[in-house]
Coordinates of C-alpha atoms and ligand atoms in Angstrom, one line a residue:
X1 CA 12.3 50.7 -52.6
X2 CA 10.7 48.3 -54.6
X3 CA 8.8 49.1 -57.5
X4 CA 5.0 49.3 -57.3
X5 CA 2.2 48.2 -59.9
X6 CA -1.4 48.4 -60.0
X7 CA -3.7 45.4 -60.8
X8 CA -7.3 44.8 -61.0
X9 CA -8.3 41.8 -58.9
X10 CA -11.7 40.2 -58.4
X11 CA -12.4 39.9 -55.1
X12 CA -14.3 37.1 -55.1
X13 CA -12.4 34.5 -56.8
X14 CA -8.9 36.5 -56.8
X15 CA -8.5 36.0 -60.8
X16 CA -6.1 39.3 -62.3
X17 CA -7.4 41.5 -65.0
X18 CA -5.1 43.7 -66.9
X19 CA -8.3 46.4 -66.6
X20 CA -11.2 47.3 -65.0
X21 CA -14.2 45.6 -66.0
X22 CA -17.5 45.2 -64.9
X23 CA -17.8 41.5 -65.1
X24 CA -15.3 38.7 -64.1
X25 CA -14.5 36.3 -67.0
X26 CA -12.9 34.0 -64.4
X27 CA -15.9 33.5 -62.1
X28 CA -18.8 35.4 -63.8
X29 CA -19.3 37.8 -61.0
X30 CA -20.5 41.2 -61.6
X31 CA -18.8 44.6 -59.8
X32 CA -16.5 42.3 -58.2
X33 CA -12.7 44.2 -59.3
X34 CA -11.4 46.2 -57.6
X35 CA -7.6 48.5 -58.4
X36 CA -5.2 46.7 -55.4
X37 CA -1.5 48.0 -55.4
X38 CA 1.2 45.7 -54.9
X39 CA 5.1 45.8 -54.4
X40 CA 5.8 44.9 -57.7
X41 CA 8.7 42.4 -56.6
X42 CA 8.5 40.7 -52.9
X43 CA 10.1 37.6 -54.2
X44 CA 13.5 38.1 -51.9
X45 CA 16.8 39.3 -54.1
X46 CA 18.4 35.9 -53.3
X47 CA 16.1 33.8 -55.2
X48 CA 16.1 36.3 -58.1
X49 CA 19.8 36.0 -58.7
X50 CA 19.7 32.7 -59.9
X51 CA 21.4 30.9 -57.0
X52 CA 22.6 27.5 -57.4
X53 CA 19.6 25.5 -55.2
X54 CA 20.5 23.3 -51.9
X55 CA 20.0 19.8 -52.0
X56 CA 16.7 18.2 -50.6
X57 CA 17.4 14.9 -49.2
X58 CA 14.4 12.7 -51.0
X59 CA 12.5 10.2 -49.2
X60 CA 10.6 6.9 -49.2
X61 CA 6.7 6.5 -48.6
X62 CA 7.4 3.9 -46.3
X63 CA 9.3 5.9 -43.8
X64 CA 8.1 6.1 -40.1
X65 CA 6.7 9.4 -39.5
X66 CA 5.1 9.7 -35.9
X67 CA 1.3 9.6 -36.1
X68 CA 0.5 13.3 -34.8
X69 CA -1.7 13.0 -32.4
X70 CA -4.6 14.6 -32.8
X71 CA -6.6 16.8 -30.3
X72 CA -9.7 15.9 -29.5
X73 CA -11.8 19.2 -28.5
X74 CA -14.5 17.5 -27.0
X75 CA -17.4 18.6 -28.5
X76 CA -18.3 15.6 -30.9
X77 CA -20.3 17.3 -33.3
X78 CA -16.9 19.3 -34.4
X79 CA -14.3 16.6 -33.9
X80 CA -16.0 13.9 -35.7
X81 CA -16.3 16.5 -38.8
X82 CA -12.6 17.3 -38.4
X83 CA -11.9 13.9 -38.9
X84 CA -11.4 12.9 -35.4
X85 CA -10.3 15.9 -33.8
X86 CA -7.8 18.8 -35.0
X87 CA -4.7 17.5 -36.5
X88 CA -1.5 19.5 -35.0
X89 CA -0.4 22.1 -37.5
X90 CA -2.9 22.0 -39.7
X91 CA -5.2 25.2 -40.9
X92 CA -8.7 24.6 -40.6
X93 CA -11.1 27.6 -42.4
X94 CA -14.5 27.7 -41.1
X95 CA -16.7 29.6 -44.1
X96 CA -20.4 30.5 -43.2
X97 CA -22.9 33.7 -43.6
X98 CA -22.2 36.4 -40.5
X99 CA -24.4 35.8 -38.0
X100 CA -24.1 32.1 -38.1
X101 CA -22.7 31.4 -35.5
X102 CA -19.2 30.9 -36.4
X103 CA -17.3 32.7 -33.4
X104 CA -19.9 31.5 -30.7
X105 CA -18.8 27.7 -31.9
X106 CA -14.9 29.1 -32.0
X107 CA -15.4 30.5 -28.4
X108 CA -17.3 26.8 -27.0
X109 CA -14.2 25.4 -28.4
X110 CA -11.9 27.6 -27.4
X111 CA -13.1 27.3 -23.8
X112 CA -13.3 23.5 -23.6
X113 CA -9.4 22.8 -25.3
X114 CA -8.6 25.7 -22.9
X115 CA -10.4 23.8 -19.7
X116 CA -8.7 20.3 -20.8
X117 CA -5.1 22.2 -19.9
X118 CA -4.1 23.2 -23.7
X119 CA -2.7 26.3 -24.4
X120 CA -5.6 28.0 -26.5
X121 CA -4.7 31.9 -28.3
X122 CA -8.1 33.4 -29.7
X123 CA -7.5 36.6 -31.8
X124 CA -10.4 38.7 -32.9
X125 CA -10.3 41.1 -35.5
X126 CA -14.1 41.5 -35.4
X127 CA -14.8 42.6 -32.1
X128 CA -13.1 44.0 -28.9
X129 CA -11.9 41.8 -25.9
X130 CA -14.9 43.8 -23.7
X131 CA -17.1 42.0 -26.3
X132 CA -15.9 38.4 -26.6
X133 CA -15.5 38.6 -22.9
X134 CA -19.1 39.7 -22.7
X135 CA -20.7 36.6 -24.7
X136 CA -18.0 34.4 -23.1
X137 CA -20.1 35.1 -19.6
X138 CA -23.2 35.1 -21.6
X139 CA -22.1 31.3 -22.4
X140 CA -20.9 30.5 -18.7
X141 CA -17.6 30.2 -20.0
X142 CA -15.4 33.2 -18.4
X143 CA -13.5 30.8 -16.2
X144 CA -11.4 29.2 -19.0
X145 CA -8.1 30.3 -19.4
X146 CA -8.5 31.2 -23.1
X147 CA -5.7 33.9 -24.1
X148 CA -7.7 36.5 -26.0
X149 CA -6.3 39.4 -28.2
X150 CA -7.8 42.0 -30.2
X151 CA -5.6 42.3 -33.4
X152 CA -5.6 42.9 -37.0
X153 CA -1.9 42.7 -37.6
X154 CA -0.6 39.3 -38.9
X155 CA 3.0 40.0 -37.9
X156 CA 2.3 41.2 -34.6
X157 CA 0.3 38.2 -33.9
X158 CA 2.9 35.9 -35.4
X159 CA 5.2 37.5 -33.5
X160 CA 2.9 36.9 -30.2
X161 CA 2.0 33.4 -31.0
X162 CA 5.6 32.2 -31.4
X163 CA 6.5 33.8 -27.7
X164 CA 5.9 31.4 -24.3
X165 CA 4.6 27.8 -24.5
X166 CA 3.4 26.5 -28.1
X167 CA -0.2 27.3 -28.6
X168 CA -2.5 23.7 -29.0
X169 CA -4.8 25.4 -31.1
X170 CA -5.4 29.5 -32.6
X171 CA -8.3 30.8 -33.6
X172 CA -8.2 34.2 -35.9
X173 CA -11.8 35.5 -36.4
X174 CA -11.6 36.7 -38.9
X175 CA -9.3 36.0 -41.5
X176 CA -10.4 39.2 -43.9
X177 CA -10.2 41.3 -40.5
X178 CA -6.4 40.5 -40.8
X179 CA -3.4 42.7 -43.0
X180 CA 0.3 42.1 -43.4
X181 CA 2.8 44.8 -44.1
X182 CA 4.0 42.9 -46.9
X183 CA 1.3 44.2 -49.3
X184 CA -0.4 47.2 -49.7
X185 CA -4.1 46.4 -50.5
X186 CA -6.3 47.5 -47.8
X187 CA -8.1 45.2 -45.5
X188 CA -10.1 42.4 -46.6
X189 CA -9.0 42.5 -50.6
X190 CA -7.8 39.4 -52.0
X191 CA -4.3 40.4 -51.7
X192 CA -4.3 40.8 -48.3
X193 CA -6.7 37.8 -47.2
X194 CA -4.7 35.6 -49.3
X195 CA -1.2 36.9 -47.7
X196 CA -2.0 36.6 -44.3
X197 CA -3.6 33.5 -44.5
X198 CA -0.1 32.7 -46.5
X199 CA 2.0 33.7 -42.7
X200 CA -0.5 32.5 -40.6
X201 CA 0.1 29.2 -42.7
X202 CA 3.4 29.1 -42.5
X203 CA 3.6 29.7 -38.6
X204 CA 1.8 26.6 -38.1
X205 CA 3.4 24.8 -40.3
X206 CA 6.6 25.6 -38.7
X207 CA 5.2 25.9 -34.8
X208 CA 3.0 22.7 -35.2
X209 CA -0.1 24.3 -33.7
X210 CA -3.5 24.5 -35.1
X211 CA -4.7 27.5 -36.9
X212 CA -8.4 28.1 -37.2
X213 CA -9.3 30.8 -39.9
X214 CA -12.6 32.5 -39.7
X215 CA -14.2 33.5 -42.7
X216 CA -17.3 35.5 -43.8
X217 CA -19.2 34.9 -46.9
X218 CA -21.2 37.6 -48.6
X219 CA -23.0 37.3 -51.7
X220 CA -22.6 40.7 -52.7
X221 CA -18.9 40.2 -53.3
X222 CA -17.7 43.3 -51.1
X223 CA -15.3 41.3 -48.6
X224 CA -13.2 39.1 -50.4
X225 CA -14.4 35.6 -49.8
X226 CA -12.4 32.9 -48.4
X227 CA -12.3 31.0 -51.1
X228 CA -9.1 32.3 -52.1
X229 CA -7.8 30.4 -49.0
X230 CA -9.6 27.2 -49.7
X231 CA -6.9 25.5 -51.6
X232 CA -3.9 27.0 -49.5
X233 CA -5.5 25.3 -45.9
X234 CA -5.8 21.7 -44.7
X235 CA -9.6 21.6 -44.2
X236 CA -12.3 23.7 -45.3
X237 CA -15.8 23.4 -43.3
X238 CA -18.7 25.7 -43.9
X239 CA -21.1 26.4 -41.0
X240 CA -24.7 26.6 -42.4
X241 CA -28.1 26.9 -41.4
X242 CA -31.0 30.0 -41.8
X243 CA -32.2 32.4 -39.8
X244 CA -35.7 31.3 -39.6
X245 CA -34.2 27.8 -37.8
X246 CA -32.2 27.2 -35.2
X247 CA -30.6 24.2 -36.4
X248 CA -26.8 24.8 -37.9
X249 CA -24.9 22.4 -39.3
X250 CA -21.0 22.2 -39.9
X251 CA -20.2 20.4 -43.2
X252 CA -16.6 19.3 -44.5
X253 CA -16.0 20.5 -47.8
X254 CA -12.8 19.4 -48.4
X255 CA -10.4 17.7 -45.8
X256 CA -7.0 16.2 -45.9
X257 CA -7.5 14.6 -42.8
X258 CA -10.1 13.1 -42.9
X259 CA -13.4 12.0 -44.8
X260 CA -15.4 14.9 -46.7
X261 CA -19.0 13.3 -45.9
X262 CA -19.9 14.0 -42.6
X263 CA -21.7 16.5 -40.8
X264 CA -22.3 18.1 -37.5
X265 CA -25.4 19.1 -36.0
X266 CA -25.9 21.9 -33.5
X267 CA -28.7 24.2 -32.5
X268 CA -28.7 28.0 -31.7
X269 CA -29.9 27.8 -28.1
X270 CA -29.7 30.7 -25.3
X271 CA -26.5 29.3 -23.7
X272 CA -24.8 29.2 -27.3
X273 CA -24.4 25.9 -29.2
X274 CA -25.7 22.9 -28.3
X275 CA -24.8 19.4 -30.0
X276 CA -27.6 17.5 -31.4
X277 CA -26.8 13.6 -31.0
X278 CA -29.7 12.7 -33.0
X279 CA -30.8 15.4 -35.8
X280 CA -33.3 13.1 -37.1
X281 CA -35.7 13.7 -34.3
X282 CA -35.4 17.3 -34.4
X283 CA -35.9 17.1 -38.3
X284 CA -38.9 15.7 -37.9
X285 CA -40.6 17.0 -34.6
X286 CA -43.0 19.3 -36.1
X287 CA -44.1 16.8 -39.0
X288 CA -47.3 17.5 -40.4
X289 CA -48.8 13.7 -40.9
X290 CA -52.2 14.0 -42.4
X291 CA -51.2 15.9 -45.2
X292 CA -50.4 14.9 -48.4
X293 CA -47.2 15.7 -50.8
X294 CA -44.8 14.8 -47.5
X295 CA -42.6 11.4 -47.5
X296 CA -40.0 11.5 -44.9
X297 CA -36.5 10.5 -46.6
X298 CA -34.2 8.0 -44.6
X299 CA -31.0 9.8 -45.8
X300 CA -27.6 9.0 -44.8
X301 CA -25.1 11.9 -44.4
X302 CA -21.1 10.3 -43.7
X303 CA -21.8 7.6 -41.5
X304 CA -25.0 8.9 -39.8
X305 CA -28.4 8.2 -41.3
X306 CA -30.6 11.4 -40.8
X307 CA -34.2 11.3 -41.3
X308 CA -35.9 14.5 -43.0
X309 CA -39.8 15.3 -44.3
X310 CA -39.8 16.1 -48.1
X311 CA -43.0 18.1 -49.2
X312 CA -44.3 18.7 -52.4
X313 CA -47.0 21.0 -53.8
X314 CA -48.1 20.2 -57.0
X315 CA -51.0 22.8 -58.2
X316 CA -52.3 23.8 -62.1
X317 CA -49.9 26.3 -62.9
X318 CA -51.5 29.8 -64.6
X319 CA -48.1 30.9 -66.3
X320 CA -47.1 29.6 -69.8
X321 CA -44.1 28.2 -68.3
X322 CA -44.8 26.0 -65.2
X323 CA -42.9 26.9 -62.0
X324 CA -40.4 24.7 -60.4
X325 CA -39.1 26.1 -57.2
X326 CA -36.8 23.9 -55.0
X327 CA -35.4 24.6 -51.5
X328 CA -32.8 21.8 -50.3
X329 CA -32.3 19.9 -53.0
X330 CA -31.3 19.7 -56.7
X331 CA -33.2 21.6 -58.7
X332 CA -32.0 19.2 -61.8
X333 CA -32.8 16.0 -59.7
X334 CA -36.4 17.4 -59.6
X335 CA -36.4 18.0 -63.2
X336 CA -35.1 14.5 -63.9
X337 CA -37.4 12.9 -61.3
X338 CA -40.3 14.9 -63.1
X339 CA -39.1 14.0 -66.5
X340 CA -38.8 10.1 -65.4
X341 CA -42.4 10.2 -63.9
X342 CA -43.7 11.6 -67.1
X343 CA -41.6 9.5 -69.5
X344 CA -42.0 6.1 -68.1
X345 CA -45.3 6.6 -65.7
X346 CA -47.6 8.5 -67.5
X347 CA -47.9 11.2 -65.2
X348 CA -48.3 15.1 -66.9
X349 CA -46.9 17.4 -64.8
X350 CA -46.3 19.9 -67.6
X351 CA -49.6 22.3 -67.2
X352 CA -48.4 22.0 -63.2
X353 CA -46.3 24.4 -61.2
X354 CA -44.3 21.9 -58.1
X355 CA -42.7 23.3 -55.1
X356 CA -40.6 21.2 -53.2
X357 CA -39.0 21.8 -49.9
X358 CA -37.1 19.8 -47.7
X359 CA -38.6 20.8 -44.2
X360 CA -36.7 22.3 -41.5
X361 CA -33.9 24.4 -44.0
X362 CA -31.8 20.7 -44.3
X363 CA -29.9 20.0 -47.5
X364 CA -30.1 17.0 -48.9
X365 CA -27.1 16.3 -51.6
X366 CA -27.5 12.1 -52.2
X367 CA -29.8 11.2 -55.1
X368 CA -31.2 8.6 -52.9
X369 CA -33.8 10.7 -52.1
X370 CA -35.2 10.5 -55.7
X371 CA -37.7 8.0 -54.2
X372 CA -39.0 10.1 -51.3
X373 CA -39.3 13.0 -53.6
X374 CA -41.1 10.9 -56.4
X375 CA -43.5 9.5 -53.8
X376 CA -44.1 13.3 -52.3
X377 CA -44.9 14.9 -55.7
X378 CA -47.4 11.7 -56.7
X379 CA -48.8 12.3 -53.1
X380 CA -49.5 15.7 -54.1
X381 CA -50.8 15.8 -57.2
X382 CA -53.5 12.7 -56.1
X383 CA -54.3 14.0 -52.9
X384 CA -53.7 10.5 -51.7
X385 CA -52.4 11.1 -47.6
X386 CA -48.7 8.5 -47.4
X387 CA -49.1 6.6 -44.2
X388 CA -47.3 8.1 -41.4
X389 CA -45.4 5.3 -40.8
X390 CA -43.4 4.8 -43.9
X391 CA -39.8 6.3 -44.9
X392 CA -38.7 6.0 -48.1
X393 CA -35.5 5.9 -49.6
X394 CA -33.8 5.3 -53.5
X395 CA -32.1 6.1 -56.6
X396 CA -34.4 6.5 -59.5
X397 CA -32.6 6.0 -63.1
X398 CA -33.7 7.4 -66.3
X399 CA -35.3 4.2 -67.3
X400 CA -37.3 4.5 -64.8
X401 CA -36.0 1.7 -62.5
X402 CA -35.1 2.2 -58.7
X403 CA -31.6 1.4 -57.9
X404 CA -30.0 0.2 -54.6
X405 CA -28.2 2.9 -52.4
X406 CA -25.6 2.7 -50.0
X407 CA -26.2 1.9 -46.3
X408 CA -29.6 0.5 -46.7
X409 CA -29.7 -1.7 -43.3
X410 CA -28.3 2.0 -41.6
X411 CA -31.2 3.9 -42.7
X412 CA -33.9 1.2 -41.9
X413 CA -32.0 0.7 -38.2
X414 CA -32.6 4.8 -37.7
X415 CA -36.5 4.3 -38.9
X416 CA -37.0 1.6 -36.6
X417 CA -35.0 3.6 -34.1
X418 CA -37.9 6.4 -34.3
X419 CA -40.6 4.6 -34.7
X420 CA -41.5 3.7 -38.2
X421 CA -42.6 0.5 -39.4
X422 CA -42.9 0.0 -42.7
X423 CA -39.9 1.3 -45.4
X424 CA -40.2 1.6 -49.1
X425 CA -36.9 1.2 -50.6
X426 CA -35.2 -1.1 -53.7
X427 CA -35.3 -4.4 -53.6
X428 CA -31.6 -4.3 -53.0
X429 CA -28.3 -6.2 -52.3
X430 CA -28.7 -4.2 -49.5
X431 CA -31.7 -5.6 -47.9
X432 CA -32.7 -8.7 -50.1
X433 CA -29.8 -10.3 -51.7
X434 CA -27.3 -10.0 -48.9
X435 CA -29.3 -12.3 -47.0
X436 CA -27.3 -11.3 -43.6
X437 CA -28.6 -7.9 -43.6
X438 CA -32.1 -8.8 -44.7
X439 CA -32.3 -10.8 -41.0
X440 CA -31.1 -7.4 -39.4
X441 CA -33.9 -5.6 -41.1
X442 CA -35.7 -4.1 -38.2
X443 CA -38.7 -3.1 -40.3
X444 CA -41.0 -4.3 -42.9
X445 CA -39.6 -3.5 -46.1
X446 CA -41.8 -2.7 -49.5
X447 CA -39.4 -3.5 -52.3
X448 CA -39.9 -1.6 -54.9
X449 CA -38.0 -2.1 -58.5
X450 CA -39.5 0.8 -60.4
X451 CA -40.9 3.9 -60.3
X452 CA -44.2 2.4 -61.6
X453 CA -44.6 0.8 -58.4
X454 CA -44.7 3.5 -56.2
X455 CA -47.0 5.4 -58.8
X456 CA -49.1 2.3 -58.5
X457 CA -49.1 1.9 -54.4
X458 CA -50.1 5.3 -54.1
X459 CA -52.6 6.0 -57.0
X460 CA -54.3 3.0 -55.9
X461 CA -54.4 4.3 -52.1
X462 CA -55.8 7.7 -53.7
X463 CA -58.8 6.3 -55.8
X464 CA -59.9 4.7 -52.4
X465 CA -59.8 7.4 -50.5
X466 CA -61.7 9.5 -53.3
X467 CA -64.3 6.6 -53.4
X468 CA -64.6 6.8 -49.9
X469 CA -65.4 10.3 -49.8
X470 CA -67.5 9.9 -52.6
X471 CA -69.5 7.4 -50.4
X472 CA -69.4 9.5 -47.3
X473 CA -71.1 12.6 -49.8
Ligands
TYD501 P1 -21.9 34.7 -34.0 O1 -21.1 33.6 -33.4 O2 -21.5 36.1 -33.6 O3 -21.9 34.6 -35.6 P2 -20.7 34.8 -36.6 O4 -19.4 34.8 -35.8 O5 -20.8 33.6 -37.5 O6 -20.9 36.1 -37.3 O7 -23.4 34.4 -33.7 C1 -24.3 35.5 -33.6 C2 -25.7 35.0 -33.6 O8 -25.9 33.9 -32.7 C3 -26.5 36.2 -33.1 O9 -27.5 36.4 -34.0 C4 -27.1 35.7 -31.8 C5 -27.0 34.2 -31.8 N1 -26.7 33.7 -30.5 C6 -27.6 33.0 -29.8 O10 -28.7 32.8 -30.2 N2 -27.3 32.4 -28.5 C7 -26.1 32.6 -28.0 O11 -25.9 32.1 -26.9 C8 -25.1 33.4 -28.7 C9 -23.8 33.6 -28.1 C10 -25.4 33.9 -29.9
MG502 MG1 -18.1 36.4 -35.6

């Protein structure tokens, strides 16, 4: 029997302590170690003894390999975030709160591949076959020929999996449901998570069939989160969104098949997912126009531009230290954009608290929305309404200039596409200089070359409008 030692694990980013502590150094996480027993020695005897190694036969990087084909699953949204469809023996993890929304998208899939002729195994460790079957008819989907199983052990599923025709694709929902023999950790520590996601690996690997890991993450560090697995699989995408919306979107964190940019929009509806072809009008259908501190933002995300409403608030603060609270975006951008405005504009924001949100629960992560942001916050803070018309988009630098971004003639095509006329955005190669794209410009552009100019547009827009009301009074 092999010998067997204790260790202390954290469960959240799987680093080994030779203790118990309260704190991981590795991660930072509090209350996150936990005692897990292991066979002291599973490497296999063979390899201990110091056998003489067989010879690999080395090759070239020009060699034909077959282009695997990949499958396409037919819902767009997913497939074009996969990189054009799920590569054949390749692990995908999909990472996201519970509740999300993570096995209803598993199941849609499941059901279409299934539909389309593939062979399609969907294993729950979550819930009971009664209950997938359940939601299945809720979704109008109980007529596809999905193979379902309830089952927690790894081997027995391998063991199922690698009987009958070759599975196209497997779904195991969830990966810290799942626990191997091999180890002796219970269910959903590190040690276990990261050992059968090692077998499920290596069956597709060796079976060529897709493998799609479920996993849960929990802030409180309780369940061992999946990112143990994220550098053992092919493709990690996290499945976000909030409860209060019912928007969710599916973003590729990292991929080696494909590009780690783009995103997938779906909405929570009654009959399940639904794919949203164009998220920008459901970003902005409940835009509040006549208000000031909003500026919509003519973002790109991958290869589709997405258009979002950015609102500020900008009051007089009555704490010492003035708030800044941020919600879909980077809280240091703000700070930058704040400190630019002040340093090279004029504008005192110091004895102000600002709130900025980026409406609808979307994250924006390009620091082209530095313009749209700057021109919310000056919007707020004069009370000077933006015209409803306008998007704005661009980089702002720390001397206070506006730089070009990517993709301008994309993001002015999706304006014009929904109705706005008028952009402001850098006078870029982009637009101006690359005198092609400047003729495809469907709308009229502002170009703008520093900050100062949008501080100037707008302040001059506000002292109108005060005047007017001044004259109406
Ligand atoms: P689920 O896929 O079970 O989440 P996860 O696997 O990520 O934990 O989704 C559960 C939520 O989705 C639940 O709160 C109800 C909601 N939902 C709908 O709104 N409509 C539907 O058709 C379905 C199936 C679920
Ligand atoms: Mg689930």
């Amino acid at each position: 029997m092999a010998k067997r030692s204790t260790s202390f694990l954290c469960q959240i980013c799987g680093a080994v302590h030779a203790r118990w502590q309260g704190r991981c150094d590795a991660c930072g996480a509090w209350n996150s170690i936990a005692e897990e027993t292991t066979a002291a020695d599973t490497m296999p005897a063979t390899l201990r003894g110091g056998r003489r190694g067989r010879l690999i036969a080395l090759e070239s990087l020009t060699g034909t390999s077959e282009d695997a084909p990949r499958v396409q699953v037919g819902i767009s949204e997913l497939d074009r975030v996969a990189g054009g469809g799920i590569v054949p023996g390749s692990v995908l993890l999909i990472g996201g709160d519970p509740g999300i929304g993570k096995s209803t998208l598993l199941i849609q899939a499941s059901a279409k591949l299934a539909s389309a002729g593939h062979r399609i195994i969907y294993v729950s460790g979550e819930e009971a076959v009664a209950q997938v079957r359940l939601r299945a008819e809720r979704l109008g989907l109980s007529g596809a020929p999905v193979e379902l199983a309830a089952e927690t052990n790894v081997e027995d599923i391998v063991a199922t999996l690698s009987e009958g025709r070759r599975p196209a694709l497997v779904v195991i929902d969830s990966i810290q449901t799942m626990w191997t023999d091999t180890v002796e950790s219970a269910p959903g520590t590190v040690t276990q998570v990261r050992s059968s996601a090692q077998i499920l690996i290596r069956y597709a690997k060796r079976a060529g069939a897709a493998v799609i890991l479920v996993g849960h993450v929990t802030k409180d560090g309780q369940i061992a989160g999946p990112r143990v697995v994220e550098h053992m699989v092919d493709a990690v995408l996290s499945f976000e969104g909030d409860g209060a919306h019912h928007f969710r979107i599916l973003r590729a964190q990292k991929n080696r098949f494909g590009p780690t940019d783009e995103i997938g929009v779906f909405e929570m509806t009654g009959l399940g997912l639904a794919e949203v072809a164009n998220p920008s009008a459901l970003f902005l259908s409940n835009r509040d126009s006549g208000a000031p501190g909003t500026a919509v933002y003519a973002g790109m995300e991958g290869t589709r531009p997405v258009l979002v409403e950015i609102q500020a608030l900008v009051v007089p603060t009555s704490l010492g230290t003035p708030r800044r609270a941020v919600v879909g975006w980077d809280p240091s951008r703000l700070s930058m954009v704040l400190a630019v405005l002040e340093a090279r504009c004029g504008i005192k924001l110091g004895a102000h608290d600002v709130h900025l949100n980026v409406a609808g629960g979307f994250r924006i992560s390009e620091p082209a929305a530095d313009v749209a942001v700057a021109a919310a916050l000056i919007s707020s803070l004069s009370g000077a309404v933006l015209p409803p018309d306008g998007v704005y988009f661009g980089e702002v630098s720390l001397t206070g200039a506006v730089r070009a971004v990517p993709h301008a003639v994309a993001r002015l095509k999706e304006a014009a596409k929904l109705g706005f006329t008028r952009a402001v955005a850098p006078a870029a190669k982009g637009t101006a200089a690359n005198g092609r794209d400047a003729g495809e410009a469907p709308l009229a552009v502002d170009a703008i070359s520093s900050l100062g100019d949008i501080v100037a547009t707008i302040a001059a827009k506000g002292s109108r409008r005060s005047s007017d009301k001044a004259q109406e009074g």
